[in-house]
Coordinates of C-alpha atoms and ligand atoms in Angstrom, one line a residue:
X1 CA 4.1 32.2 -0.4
X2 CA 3.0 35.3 -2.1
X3 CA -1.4 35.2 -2.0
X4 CA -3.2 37.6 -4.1
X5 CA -6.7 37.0 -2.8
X6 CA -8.2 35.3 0.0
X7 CA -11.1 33.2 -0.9
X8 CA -13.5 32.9 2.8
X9 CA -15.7 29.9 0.7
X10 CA -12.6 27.5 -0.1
X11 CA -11.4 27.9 4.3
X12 CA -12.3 24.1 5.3
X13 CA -13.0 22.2 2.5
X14 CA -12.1 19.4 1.2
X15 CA -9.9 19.4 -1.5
X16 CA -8.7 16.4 -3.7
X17 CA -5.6 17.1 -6.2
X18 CA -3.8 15.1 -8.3
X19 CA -0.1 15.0 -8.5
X20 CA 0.0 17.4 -6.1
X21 CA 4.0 16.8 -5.0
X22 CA 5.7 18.9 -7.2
X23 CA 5.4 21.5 -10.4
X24 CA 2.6 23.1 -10.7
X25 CA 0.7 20.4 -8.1
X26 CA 2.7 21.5 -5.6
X27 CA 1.9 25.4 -6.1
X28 CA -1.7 24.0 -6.2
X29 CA -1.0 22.4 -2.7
X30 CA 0.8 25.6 -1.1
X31 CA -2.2 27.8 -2.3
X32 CA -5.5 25.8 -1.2
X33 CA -3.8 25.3 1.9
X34 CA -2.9 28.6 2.8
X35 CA -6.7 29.4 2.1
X36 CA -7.3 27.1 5.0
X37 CA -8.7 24.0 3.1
X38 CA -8.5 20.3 3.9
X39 CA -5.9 19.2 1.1
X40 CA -5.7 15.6 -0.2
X41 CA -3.0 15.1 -2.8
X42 CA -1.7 11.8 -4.5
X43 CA 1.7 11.9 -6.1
X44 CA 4.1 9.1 -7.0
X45 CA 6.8 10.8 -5.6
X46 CA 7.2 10.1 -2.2
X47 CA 10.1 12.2 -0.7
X48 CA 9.3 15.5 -2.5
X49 CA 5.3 14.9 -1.3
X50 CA 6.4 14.1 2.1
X51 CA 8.3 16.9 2.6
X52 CA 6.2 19.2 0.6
X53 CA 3.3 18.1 3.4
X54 CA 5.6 18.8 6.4
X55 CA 7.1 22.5 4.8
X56 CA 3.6 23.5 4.4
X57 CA 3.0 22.3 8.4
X58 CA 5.8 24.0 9.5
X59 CA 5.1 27.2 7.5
X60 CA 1.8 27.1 9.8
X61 CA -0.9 25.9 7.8
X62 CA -4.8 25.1 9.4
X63 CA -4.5 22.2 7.9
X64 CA -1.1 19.4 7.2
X65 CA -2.0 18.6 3.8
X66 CA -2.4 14.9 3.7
X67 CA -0.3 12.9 1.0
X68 CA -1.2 9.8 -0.3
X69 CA 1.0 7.6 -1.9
X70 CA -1.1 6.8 -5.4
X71 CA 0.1 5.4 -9.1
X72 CA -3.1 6.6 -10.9
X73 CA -2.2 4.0 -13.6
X74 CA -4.4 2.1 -11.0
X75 CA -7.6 2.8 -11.0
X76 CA -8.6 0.9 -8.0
X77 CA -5.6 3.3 -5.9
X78 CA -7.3 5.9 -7.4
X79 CA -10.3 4.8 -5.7
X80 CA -9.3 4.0 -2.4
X81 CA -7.1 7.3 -2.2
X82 CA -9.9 9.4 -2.8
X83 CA -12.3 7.4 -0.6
X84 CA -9.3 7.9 2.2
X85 CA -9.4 11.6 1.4
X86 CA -12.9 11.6 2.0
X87 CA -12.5 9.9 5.2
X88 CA -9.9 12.6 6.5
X89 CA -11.6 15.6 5.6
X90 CA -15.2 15.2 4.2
X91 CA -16.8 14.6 1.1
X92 CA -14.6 16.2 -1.5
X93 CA -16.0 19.3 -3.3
X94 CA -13.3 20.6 -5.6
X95 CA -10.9 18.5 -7.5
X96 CA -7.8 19.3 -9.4
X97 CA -7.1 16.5 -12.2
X98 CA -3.5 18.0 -12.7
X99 CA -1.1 14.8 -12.9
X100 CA 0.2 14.7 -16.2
X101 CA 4.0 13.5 -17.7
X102 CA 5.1 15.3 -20.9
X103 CA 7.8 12.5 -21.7
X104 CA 8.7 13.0 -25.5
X105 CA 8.4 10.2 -27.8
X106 CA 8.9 9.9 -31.7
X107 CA 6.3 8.6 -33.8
X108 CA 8.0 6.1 -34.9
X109 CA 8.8 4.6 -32.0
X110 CA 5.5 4.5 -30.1
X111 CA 4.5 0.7 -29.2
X112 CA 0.6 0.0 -28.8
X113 CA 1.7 -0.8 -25.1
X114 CA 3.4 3.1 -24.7
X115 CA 0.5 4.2 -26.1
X116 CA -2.2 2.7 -23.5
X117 CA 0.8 3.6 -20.5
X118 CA 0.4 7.4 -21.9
X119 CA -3.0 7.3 -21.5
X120 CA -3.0 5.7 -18.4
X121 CA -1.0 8.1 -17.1
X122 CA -2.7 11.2 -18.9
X123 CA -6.4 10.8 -19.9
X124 CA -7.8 7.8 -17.9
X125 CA -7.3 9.1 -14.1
X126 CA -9.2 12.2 -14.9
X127 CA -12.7 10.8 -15.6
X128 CA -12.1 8.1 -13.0
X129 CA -11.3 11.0 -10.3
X130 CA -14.6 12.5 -11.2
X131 CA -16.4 9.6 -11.1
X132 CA -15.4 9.0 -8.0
X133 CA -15.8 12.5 -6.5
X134 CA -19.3 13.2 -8.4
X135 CA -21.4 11.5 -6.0
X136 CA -19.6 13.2 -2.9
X137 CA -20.1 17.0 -4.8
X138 CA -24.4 15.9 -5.3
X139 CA -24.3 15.1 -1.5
X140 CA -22.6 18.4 -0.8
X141 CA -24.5 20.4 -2.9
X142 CA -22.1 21.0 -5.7
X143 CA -18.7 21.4 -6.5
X144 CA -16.0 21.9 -8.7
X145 CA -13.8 20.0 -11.4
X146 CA -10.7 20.9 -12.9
X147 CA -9.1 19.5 -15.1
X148 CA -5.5 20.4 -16.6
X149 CA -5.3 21.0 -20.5
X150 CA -2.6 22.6 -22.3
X151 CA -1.3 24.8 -25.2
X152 CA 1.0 22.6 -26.3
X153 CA -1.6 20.9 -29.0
X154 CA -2.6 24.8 -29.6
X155 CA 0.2 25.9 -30.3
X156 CA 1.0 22.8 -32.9
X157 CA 3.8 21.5 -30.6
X158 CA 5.1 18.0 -31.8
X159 CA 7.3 15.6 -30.6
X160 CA 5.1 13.6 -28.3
X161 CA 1.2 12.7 -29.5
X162 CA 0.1 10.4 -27.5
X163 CA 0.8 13.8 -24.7
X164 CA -0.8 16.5 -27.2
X165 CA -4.2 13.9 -27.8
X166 CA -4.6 13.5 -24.1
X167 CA -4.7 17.0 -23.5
X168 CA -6.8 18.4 -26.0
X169 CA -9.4 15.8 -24.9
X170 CA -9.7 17.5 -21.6
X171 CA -12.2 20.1 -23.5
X172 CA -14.4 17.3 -24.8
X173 CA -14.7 15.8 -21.3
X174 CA -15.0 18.7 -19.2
X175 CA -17.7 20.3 -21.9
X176 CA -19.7 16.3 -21.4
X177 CA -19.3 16.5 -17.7
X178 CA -20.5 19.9 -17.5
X179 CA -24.1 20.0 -18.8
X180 CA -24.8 16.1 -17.1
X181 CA -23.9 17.6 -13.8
X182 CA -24.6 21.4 -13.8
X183 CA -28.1 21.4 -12.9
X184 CA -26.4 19.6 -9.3
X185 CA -24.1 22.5 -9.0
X186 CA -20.9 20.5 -10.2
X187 CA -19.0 23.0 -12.3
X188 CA -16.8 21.6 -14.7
X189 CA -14.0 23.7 -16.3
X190 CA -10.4 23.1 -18.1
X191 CA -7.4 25.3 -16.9
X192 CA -5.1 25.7 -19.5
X193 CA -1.7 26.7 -18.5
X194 CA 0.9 28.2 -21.0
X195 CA 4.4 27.3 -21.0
X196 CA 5.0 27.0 -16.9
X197 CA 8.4 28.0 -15.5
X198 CA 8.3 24.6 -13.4
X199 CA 11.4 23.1 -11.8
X200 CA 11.2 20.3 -14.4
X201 CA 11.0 22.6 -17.2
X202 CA 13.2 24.8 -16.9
X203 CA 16.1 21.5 -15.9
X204 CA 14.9 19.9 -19.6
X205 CA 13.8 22.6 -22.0
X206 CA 14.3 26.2 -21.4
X207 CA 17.4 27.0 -23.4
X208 CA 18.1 30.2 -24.6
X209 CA 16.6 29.5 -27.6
X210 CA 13.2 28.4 -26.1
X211 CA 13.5 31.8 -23.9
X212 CA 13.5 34.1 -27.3
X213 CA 10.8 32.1 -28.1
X214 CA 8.3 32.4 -25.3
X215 CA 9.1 36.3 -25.5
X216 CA 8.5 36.3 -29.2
X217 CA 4.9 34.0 -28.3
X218 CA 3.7 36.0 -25.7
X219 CA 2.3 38.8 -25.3
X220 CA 3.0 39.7 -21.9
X221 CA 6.5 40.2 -21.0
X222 CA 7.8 37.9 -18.1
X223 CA 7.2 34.5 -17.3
X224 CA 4.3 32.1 -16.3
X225 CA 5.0 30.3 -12.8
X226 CA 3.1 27.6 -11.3
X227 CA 1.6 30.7 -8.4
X228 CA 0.5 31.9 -11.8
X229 CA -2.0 28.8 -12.1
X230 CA -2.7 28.5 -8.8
X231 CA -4.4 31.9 -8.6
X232 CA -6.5 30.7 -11.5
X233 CA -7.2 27.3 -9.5
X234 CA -8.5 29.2 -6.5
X235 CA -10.9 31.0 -8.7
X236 CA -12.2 28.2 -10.0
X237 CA -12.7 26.4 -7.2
X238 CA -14.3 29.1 -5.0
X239 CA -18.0 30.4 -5.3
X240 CA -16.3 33.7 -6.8
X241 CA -16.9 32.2 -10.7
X242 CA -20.3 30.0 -9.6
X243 CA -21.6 30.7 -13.0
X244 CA -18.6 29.4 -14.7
X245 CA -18.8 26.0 -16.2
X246 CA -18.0 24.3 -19.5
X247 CA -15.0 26.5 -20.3
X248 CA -11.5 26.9 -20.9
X249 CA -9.2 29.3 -18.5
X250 CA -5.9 29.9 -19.9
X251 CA -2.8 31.3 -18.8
X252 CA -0.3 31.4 -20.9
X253 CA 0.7 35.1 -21.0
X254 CA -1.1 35.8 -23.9
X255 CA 0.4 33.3 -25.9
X256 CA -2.4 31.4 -28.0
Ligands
NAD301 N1 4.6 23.0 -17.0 C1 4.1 23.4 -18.1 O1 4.7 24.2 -18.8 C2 2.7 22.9 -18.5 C3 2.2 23.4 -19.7 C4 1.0 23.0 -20.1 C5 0.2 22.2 -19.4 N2 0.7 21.7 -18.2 C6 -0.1 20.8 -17.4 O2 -0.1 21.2 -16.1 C7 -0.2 20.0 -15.2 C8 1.0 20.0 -14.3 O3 2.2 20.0 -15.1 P1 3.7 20.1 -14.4 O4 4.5 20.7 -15.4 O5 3.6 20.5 -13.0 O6 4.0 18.5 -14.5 P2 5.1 17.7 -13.7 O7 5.5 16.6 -14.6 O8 6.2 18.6 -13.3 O9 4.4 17.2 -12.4 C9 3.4 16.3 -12.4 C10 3.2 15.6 -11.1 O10 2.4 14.5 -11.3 C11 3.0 13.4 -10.7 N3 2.8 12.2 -11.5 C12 3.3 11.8 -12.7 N4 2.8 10.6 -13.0 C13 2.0 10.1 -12.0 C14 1.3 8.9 -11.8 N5 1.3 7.9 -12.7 N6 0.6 8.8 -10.6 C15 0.6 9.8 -9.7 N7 1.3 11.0 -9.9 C16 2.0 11.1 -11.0 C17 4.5 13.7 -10.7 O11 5.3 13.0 -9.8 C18 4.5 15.2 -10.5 O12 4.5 15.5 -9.1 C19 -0.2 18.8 -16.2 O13 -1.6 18.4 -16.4 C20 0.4 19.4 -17.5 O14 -0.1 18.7 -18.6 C21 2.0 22.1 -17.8

């Protein structure tokens, strides 16, 4: 995997990522572990996580990253799979709220009970990670939070709400999160990724048309890949932006 800097801090530590098993999680995966950290990532998707974990052993990683099976529609899995995390490789001090599912759904259509699923899936596992990390990153010292927005609300993208609410309220929580824990040294920031040339994506919605589009929306020619995020991740996980909390990071190729 291509690396474009080498962070010394971000070598043996423990690092806690949701949906880490494929898309841009698994680029997130690939990246901290090849800067020698302790990965913990929870997926729902056994066989690509699995054999994401052992491609990253055989490639020669410090450390196998270490997958844990987790629906974070349950809170209490949550729980125990960061408390297993901890377990394997120390208190957790960064942690990547990236799980997400951009499943389209018509207005019309969406049932109270699809609503509270979305959110289950989208908001609610990302303030119950943090809780669950915080007190680890005040016993360490500090630490760092990201969580996963996305242009698509910016950008006036439709088709799926319940998607576009959840992640335009990563800014509100990050921004709260930020200024109760920054005098601990817990940095809180959102990364905001443009449209992400993802296995997933580009199966389901990069047509032709949606190609002249991102070139007509960007402003850098080219296209965002998951590295792409990753290379912001590492920045914000490593001491290299210590006096960055409370914002947005986007890549998105100059699109918003
Ligand atoms: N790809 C893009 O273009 C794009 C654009 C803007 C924002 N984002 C954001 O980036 C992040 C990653 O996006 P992606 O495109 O890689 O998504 P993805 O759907 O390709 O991957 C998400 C990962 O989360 C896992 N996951 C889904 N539901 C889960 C659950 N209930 N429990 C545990 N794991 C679960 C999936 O198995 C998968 O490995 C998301 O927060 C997304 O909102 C992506």
């Amino acid at each position: 995997m291509e690396q474009n800097a080498i962070y010394p801090d971000l070598a043996g530590r423990s690092i806690f990522i949701t949906g880490g098993g494929s898309g841009i999680g698994a680029a997130l995966t690939r990246a901290f572990a090849a800067q020698g950290s302790k990965v913990a990532f929870v997926d729902i998707a056994r066989e690509e996580s699995e054999a994401l974990a052992e491609s990253i052993a055989a490639e020669g990683a410090r450390h196998k990253p270490l997958f844990l099976f987790c629906d974070l529609r349950d809170i209490e899995a949550l729980r125990d799979s960061v408390r297993r995390a901890a377990e394997a490789h120390g208190d957790i001090t960064v942690l990547l709220n990236n799980a997400a599912h951009d499943e389209r759904h018509a207005v019309e259509r969406v049932t109270v009970e699809y609503w509270d699923d979305r959110i289950a899936v989208n908001m609610r596992p990302v303030f119950f990670a943090a809780q669950a990390v915080i007190p680890m990153m005040q016993r360490a010292g500090g630490g760092s939070i990201i969580n996963f927005g996305s242009v698509s609300w910016k950008l006036r993208q439709g088709g799926m709400p319940a998607y576009t609410m959840a992640k335009a309220s990563m800014q509100g929580l990050t921004r709260g999160l930020a200024r109760d824990f920054g005098k601990q040294n817990i940095r809180v920031n959102t990364l905001v990724p443009g449209w992400v040339m993802t296995e997933r994506q580009l199966k389901l919605w990069v047509t032709p048309e949606a190609e002249r589009e991102i070139d007509a929306g960007q402003a850098l020619a080219g296209r965002v890949r998951p590295q792409h995020i990753a290379d912001m991740a590492l920045f914000l996980a490593s001491g290299a932006s210590s006096m960055c909390s409370a914002q947005e990071f986007v890549v998105d190729g100059g699109w918003t």
